[in-house]
mmCIF file of C-alpha atoms in Angstrom:
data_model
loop_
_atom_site.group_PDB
_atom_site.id
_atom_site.type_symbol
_atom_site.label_atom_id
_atom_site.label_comp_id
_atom_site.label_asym_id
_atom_site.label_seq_id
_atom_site.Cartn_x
_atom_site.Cartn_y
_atom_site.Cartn_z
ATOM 1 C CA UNK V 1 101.711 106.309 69.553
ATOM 2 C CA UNK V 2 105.401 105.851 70.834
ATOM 3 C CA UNK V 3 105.905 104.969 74.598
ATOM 4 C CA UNK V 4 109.029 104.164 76.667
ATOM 5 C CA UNK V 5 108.786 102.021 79.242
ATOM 6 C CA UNK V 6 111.383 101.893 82.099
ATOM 7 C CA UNK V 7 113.232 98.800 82.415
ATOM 8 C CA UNK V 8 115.464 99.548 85.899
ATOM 9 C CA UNK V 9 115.232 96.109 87.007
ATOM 10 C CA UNK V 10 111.841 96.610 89.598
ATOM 11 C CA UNK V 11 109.119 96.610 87.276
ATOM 12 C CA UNK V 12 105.923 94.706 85.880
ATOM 13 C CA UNK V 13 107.277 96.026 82.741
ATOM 14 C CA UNK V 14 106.454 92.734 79.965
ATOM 15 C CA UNK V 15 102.435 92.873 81.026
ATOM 16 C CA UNK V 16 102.601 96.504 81.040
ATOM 17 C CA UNK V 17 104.335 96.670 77.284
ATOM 18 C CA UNK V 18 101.855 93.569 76.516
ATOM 19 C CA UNK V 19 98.605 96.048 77.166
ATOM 20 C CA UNK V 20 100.230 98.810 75.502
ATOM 21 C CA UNK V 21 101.108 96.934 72.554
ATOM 22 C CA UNK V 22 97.169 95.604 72.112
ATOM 23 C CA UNK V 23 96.144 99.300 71.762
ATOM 24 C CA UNK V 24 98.392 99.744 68.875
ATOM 25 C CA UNK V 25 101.533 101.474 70.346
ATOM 26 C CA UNK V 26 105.136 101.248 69.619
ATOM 27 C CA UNK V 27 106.783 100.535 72.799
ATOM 28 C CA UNK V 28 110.028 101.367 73.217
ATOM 29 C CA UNK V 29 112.180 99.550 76.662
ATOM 30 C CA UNK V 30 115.261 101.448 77.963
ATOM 31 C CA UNK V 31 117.225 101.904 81.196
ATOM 32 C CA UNK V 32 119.345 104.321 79.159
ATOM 33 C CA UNK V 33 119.713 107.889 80.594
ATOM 34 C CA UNK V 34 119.539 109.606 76.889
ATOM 35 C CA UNK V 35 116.849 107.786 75.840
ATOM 36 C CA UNK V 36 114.230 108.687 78.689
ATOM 37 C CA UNK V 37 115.416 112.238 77.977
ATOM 38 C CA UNK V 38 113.952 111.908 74.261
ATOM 39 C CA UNK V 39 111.108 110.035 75.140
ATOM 40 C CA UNK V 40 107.779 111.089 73.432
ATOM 41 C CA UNK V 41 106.250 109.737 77.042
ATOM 42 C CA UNK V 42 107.494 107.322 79.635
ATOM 43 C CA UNK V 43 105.994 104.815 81.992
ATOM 44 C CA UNK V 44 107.691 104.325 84.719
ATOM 45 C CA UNK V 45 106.425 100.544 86.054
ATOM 46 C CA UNK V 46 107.071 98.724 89.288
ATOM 47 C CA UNK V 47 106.851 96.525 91.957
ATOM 48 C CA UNK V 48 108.192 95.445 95.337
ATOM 49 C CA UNK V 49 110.136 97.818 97.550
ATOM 50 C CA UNK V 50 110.098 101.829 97.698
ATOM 51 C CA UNK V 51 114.138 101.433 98.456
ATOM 52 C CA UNK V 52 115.436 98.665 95.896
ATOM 53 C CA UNK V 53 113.447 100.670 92.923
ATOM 54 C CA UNK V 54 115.469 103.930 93.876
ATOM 55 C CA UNK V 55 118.487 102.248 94.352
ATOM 56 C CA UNK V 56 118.372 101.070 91.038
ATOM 57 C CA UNK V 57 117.339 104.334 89.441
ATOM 58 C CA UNK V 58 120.480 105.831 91.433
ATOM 59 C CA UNK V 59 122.909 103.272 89.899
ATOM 60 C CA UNK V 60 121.499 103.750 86.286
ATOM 61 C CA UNK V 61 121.847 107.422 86.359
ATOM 62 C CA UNK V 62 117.837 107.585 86.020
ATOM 63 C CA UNK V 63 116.773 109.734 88.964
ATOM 64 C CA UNK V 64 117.611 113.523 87.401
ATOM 65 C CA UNK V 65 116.605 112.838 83.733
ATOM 66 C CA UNK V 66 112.724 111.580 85.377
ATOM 67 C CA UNK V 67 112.703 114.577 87.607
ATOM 68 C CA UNK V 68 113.320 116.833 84.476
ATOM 69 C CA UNK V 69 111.474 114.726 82.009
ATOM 70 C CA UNK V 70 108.965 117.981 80.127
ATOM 71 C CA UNK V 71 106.654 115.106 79.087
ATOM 72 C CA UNK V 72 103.894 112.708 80.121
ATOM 73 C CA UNK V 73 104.662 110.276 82.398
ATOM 74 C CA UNK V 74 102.582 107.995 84.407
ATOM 75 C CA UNK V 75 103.995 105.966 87.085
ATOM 76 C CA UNK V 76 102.033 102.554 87.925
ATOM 77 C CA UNK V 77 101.553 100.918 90.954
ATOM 78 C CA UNK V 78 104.941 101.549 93.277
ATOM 79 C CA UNK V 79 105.832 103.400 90.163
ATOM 80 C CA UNK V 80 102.918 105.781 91.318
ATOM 81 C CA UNK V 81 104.247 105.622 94.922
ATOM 82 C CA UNK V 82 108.165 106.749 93.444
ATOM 83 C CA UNK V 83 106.618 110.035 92.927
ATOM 84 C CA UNK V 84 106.374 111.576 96.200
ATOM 85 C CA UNK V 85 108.878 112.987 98.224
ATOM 86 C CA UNK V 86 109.942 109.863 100.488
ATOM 87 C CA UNK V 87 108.297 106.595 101.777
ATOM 88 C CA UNK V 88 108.151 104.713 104.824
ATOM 89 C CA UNK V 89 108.985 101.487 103.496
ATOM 90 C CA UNK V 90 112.083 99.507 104.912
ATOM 91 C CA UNK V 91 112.888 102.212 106.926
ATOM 92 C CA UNK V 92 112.429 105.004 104.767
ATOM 93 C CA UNK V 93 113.599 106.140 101.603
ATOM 94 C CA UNK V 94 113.976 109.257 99.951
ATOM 95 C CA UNK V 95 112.067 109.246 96.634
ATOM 96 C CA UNK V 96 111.354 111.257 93.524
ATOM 97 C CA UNK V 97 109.886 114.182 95.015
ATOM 98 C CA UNK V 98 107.785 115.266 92.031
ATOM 99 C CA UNK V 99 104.455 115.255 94.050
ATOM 100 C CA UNK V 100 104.454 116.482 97.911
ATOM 101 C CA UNK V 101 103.954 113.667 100.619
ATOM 102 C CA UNK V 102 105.300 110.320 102.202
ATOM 103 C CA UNK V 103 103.933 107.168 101.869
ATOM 104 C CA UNK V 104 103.106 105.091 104.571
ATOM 105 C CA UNK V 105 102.085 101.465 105.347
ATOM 106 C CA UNK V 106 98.697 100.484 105.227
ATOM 107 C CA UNK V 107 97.623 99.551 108.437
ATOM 108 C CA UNK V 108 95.782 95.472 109.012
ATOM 109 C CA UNK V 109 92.844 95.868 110.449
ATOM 110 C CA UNK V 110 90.251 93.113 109.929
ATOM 111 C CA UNK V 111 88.280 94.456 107.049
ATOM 112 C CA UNK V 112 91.183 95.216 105.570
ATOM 113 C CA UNK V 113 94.447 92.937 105.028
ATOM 114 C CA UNK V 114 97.646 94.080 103.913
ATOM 115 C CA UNK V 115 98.409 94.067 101.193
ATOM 116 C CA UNK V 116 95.523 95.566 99.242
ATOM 117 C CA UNK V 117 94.577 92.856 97.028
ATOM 118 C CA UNK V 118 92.293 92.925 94.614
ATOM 119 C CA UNK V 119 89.169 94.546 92.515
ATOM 120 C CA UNK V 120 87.822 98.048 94.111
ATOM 121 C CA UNK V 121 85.643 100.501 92.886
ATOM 122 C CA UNK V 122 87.131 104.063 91.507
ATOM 123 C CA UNK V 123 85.383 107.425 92.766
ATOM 124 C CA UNK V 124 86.098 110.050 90.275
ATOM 125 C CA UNK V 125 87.538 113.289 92.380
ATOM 126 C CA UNK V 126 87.932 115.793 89.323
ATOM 127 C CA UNK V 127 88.087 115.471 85.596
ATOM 128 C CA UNK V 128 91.443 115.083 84.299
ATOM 129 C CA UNK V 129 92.383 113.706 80.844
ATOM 130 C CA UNK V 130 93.353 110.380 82.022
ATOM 131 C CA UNK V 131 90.226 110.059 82.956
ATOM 132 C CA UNK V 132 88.473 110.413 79.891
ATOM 133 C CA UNK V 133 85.459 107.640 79.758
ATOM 134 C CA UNK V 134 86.106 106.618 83.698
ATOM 135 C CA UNK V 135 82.992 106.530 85.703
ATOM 136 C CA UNK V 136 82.179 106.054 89.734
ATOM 137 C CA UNK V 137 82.449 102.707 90.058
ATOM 138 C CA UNK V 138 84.386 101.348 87.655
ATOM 139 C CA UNK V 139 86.602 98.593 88.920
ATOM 140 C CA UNK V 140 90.567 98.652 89.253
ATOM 141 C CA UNK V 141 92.879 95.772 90.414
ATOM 142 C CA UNK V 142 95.070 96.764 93.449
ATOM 143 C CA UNK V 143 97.876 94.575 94.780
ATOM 144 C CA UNK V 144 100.309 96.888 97.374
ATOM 145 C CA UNK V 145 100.731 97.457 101.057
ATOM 146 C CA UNK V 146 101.709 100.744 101.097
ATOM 147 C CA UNK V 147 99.349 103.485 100.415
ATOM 148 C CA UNK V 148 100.366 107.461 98.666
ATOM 149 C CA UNK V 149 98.685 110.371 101.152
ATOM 150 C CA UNK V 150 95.449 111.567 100.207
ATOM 151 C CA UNK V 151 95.734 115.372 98.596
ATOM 152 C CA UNK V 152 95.585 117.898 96.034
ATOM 153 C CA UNK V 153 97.219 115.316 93.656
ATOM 154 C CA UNK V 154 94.495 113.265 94.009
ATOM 155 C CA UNK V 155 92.461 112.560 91.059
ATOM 156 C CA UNK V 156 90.139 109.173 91.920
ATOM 157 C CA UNK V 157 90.423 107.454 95.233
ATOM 158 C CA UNK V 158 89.478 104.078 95.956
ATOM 159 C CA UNK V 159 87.852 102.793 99.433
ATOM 160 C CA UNK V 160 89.612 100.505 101.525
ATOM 161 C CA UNK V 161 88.937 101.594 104.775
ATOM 162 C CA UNK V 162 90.517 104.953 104.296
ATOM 163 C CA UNK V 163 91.068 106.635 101.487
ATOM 164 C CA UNK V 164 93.054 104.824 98.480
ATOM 165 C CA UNK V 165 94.197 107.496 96.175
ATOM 166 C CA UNK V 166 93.945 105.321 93.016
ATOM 167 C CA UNK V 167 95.203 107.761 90.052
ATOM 168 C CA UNK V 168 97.257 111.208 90.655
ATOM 169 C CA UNK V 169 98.177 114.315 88.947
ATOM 170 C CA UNK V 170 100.590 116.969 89.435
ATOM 171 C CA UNK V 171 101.460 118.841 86.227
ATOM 172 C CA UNK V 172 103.093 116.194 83.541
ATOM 173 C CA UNK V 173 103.257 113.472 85.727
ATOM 174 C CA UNK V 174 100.452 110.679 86.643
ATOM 175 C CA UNK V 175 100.115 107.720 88.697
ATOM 176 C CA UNK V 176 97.821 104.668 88.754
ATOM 177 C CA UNK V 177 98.098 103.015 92.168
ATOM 178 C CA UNK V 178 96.415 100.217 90.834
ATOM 179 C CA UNK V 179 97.394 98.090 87.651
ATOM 180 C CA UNK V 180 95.717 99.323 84.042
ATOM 181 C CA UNK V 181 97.446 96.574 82.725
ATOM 182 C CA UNK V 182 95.464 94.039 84.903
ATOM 183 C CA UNK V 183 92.064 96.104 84.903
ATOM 184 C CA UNK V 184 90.306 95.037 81.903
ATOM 185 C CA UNK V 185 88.658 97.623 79.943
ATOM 186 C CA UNK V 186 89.536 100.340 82.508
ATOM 187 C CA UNK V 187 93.059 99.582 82.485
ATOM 188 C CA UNK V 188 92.869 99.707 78.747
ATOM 189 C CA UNK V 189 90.795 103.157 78.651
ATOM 190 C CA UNK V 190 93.360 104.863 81.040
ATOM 191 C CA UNK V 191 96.677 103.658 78.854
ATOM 192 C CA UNK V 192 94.744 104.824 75.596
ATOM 193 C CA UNK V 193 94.044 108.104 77.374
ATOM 194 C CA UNK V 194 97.874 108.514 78.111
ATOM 195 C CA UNK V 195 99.119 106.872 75.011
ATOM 196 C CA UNK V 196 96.842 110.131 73.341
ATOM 197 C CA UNK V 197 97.985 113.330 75.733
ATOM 198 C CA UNK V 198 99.430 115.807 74.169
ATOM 199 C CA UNK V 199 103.804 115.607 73.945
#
């Protein structure tokens, strides 16, 4: 099982190659434009802001070899968010436009803090191979304050007063909104599932 992980400078990426690592893989970390293009599969981590993370893909040449990438790839927490077509974040910010939508901000309210921190319960949308062993109401570990729209893509949605889409598909590409690498035997089940789809 042979994964690259993304190292562009905005990304969780030590815990993430940690989990992957206690399933048995051979992780592989690389902010090297020929590289992701012969990646078995990528994971493309991150965290903090929409605008920094594509910034930094820009100046490491990294944006046009993950649009073409042929192969899995699952994008984790804003790593899930760099998938859509542009965020709202500082701003805006055009992103990697590989699923259709904009994030937006989750709006406070008082049942509901931003950020979304914390355990919340998964319901299952539609089977999908990632999926493989989830069930309604397993538990996932969310930390972000900006939330993906809610659409075809969407694969299991959380509740946090609206909607949380929690894992997305379009074609080769998948997201987990929430951290597998912090969600205990979920987070482990959904990085087996991807370390074992098909290249």
């Amino acid at each position: 099982m042979n994964v690259t992980l993304i190292g562009y400078g905005s990304g969780n990426v030590a815990s993430v190659r940690f989990a992957l690592e206690r399933l048995g893989a051979r992780v592989r970390i690389t902010d090297d434009p020929a590289d992701v293009a012969e990646a078995e599969r990528i994971i493309l981590p991150g965290v903090g802001a929409a605008g920094y993370a594509m910034q930094r893909l820009q100046a490491l040449d990294l944006i046009e070899p993950l649009r073409r990438f042929p192969r899995p790839l699952l994008g984790v927490c804003l790593g899930q968010q760099l998938l859509f077509d542009a965020s709202a974040e500082d701003g805006g910010a055009d992103l990697l436009g590989l699923i259709p939508g904009r994030v937006e901000a989750i709006l406070p309210a008082p049942s509901r803090p931003s950020p979304h921190m914390g355990w919340s319960r998964l319901t299952i949308r539609r089977d999908d191979p990632l999926l493989d062993g989830v069930k309604d109401g397993d538990w996932a570990y969310f930390v972000h304050g900006y939330i993906c729209p809610d659409g075809p893509a969407t694969l299991a949605a959380a509740d946090y007063g609206a909607p949380v889409p929690a894992v997305v598909n379009s074609a080769n590409r998948w997201g987990c909104q929430f951290h597998p690498e912090r969600s205990a035997a979920l987070g482990a089940r959904i990085l087996k599932n991807f370390l074992e789809l098909p290249a």
